[in-house]
CSV table of C-alpha atoms in Angstrom, one decimal:
chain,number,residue,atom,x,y,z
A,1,UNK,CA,34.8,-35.8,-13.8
A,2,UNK,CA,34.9,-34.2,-10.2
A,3,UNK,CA,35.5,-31.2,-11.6
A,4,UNK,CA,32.7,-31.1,-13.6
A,5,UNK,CA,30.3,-32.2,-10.6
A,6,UNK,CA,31.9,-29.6,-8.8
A,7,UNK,CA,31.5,-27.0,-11.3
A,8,UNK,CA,27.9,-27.5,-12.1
A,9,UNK,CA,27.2,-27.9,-8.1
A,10,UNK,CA,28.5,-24.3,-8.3
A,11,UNK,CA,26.0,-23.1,-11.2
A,12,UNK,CA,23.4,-24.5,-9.9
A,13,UNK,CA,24.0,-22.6,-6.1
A,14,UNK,CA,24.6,-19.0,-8.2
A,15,UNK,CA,21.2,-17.5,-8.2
A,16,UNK,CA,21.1,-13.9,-9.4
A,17,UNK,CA,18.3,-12.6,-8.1
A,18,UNK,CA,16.7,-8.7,-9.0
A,19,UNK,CA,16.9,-5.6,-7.0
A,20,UNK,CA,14.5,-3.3,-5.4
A,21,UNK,CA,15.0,0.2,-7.2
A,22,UNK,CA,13.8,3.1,-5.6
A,23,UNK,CA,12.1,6.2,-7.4
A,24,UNK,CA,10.6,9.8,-6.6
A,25,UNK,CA,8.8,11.9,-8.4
A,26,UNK,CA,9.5,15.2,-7.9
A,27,UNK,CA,7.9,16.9,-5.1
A,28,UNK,CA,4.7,19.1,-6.6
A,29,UNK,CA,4.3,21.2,-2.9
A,30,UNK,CA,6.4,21.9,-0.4
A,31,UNK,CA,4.7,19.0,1.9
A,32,UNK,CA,6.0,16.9,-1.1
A,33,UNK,CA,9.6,18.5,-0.8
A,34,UNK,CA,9.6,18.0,2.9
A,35,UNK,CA,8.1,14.3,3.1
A,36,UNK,CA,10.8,13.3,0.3
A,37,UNK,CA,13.7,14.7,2.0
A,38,UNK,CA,12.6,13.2,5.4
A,39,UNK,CA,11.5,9.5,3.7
A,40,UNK,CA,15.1,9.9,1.8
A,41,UNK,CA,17.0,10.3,5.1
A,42,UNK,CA,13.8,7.9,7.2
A,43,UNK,CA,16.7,5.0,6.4
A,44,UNK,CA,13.5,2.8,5.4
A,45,UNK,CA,14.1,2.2,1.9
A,46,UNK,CA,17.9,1.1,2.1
A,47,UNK,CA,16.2,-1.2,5.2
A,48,UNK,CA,13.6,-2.3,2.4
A,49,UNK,CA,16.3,-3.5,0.3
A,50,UNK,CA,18.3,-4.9,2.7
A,51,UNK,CA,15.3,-7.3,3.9
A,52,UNK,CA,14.6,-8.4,0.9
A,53,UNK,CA,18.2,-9.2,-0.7
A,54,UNK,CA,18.4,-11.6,2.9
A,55,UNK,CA,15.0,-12.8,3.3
A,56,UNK,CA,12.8,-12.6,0.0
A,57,UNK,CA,14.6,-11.6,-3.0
A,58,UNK,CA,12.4,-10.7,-6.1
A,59,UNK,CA,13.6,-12.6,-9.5
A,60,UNK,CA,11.8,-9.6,-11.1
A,61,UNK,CA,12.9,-5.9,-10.0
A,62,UNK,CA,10.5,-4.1,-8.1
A,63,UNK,CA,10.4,-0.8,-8.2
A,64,UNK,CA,9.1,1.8,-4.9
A,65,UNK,CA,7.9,4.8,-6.8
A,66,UNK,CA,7.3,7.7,-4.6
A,67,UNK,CA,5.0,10.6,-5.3
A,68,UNK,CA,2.0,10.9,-7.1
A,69,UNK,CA,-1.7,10.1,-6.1
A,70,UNK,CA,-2.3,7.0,-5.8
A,71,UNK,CA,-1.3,4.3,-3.2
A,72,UNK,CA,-0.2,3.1,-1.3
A,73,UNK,CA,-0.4,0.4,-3.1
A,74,UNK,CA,1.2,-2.8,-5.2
A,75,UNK,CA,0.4,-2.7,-8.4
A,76,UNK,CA,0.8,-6.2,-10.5
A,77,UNK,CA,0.9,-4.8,-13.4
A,78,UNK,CA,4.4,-3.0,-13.6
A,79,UNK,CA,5.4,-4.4,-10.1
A,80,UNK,CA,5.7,-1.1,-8.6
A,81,UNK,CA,5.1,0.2,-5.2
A,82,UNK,CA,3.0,3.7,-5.3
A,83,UNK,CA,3.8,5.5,-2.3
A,84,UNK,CA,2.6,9.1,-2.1
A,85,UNK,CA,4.6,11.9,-0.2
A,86,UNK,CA,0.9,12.9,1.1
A,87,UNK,CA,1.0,9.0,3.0
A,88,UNK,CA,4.1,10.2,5.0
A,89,UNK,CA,2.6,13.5,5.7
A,90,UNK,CA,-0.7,12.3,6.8
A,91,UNK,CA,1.0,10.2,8.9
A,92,UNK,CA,3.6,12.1,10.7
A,93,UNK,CA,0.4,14.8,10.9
A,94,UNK,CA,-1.3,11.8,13.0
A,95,UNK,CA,1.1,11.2,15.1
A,96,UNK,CA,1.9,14.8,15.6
A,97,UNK,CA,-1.6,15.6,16.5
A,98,UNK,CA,-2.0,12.5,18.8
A,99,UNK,CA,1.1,13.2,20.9
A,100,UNK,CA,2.9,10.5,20.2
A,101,UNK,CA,6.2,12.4,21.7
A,102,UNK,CA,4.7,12.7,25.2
A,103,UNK,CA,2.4,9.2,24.8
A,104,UNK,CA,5.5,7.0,23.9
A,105,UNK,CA,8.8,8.7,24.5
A,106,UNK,CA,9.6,9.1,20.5
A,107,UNK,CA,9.3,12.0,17.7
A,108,UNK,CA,6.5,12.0,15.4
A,109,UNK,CA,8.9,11.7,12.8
A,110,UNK,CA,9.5,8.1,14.5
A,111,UNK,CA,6.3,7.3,14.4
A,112,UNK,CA,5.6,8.5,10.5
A,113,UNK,CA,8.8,6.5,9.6
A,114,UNK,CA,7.6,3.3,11.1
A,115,UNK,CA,4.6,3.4,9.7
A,116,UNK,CA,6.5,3.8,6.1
A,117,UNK,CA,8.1,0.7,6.8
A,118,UNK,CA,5.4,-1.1,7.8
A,119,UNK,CA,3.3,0.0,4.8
A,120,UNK,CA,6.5,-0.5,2.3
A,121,UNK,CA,6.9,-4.2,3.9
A,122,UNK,CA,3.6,-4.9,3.9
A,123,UNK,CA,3.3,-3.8,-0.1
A,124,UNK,CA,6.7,-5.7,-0.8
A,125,UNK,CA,4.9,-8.6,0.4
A,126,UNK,CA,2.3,-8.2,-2.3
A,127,UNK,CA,4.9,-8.1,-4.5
A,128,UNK,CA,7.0,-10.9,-3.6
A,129,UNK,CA,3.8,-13.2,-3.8
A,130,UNK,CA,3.1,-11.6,-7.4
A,131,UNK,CA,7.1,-12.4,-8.3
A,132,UNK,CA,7.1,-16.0,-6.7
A,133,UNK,CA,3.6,-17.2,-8.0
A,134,UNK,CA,4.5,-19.2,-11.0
A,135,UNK,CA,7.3,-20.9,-9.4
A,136,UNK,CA,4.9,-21.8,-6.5
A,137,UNK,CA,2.3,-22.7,-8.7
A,138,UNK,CA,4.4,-24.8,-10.5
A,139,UNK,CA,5.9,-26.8,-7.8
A,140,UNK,CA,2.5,-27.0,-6.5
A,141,UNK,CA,1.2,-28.7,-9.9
A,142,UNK,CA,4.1,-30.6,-10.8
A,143,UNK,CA,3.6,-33.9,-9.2
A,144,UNK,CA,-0.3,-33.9,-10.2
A,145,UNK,CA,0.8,-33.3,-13.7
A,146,UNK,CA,4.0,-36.1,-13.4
A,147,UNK,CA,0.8,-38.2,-11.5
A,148,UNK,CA,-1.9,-37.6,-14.2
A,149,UNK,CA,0.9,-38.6,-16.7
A,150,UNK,CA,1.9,-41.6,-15.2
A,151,UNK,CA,-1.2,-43.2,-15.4
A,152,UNK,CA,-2.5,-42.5,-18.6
């Protein structure tokens, strides 16, 4: 009988939870080249992934789509990040015209970079509330429901 305790106890601690995937289009300028190859090496996606498989793991996979025009955004629908190559250009174009190197001590590319990861956190957040929703909803309702039960 212990054993079967202690083998359900394990089931029920096994949660498999979904990964983040990450995608690019491919690069239609040479902006587009340049801002993949810089996001790619940027280390902000494998830091994406590795926040969320510790702190808020999806039960549905999310996908980062790079490239293309719209974004950034989350969109619900296919729960995918759109994140153009032209948002880490503009940026790194800020910070380069801005003089971010002689204002704060770090490369523009430091600055473009954060700002990725700030905007791919704050998108994954989006996401994550999209993916946890009906499980918060539901926890949420449950006793009302069990309540409005109960007493008819």
């Amino acid at each position: 009988m212990k054993r079967i305790a202690l083998a359900t106890g394990l089931l029920l601690t096994q949660i498999a939870y979904a990964e983040v995937a990450i995608s690019y289009q491919q690069p239609l300028s040479s902006a587009d080249k340049t801002a993949q190859q810089a996001i790619k090496e940027s280390g902000a996606n494998e830091l994406l992934v590795e926040l969320s498989n510790d702190y808020f793991p999806f039960n549905q996979a999310l996908t980062v789509q790079y490239g293309g025009e719209d974004g950034p955004l989350y969109d619900p629908s296919t729960h995918t990040v759109h994140m153009p190559y032209a948002f880490y250009t503009d940026s790194l174009n800020y910070f380069t015209k801005n003089d971010y190197q002689n204002r704060f001590g770090k490369p523009a590319q430091q600055g473009a970079t954060d700002t990725l990861l700030h905007t791919l956190l704050h998108e994954a957040g989006h996401a994550y509330i999209a993916d946890q929703a009906s499980q918060f909803w539901a926890k949420k309702k449950m006793p009302s429901i069990i309540s409005l039960q109960s007493s008819c």
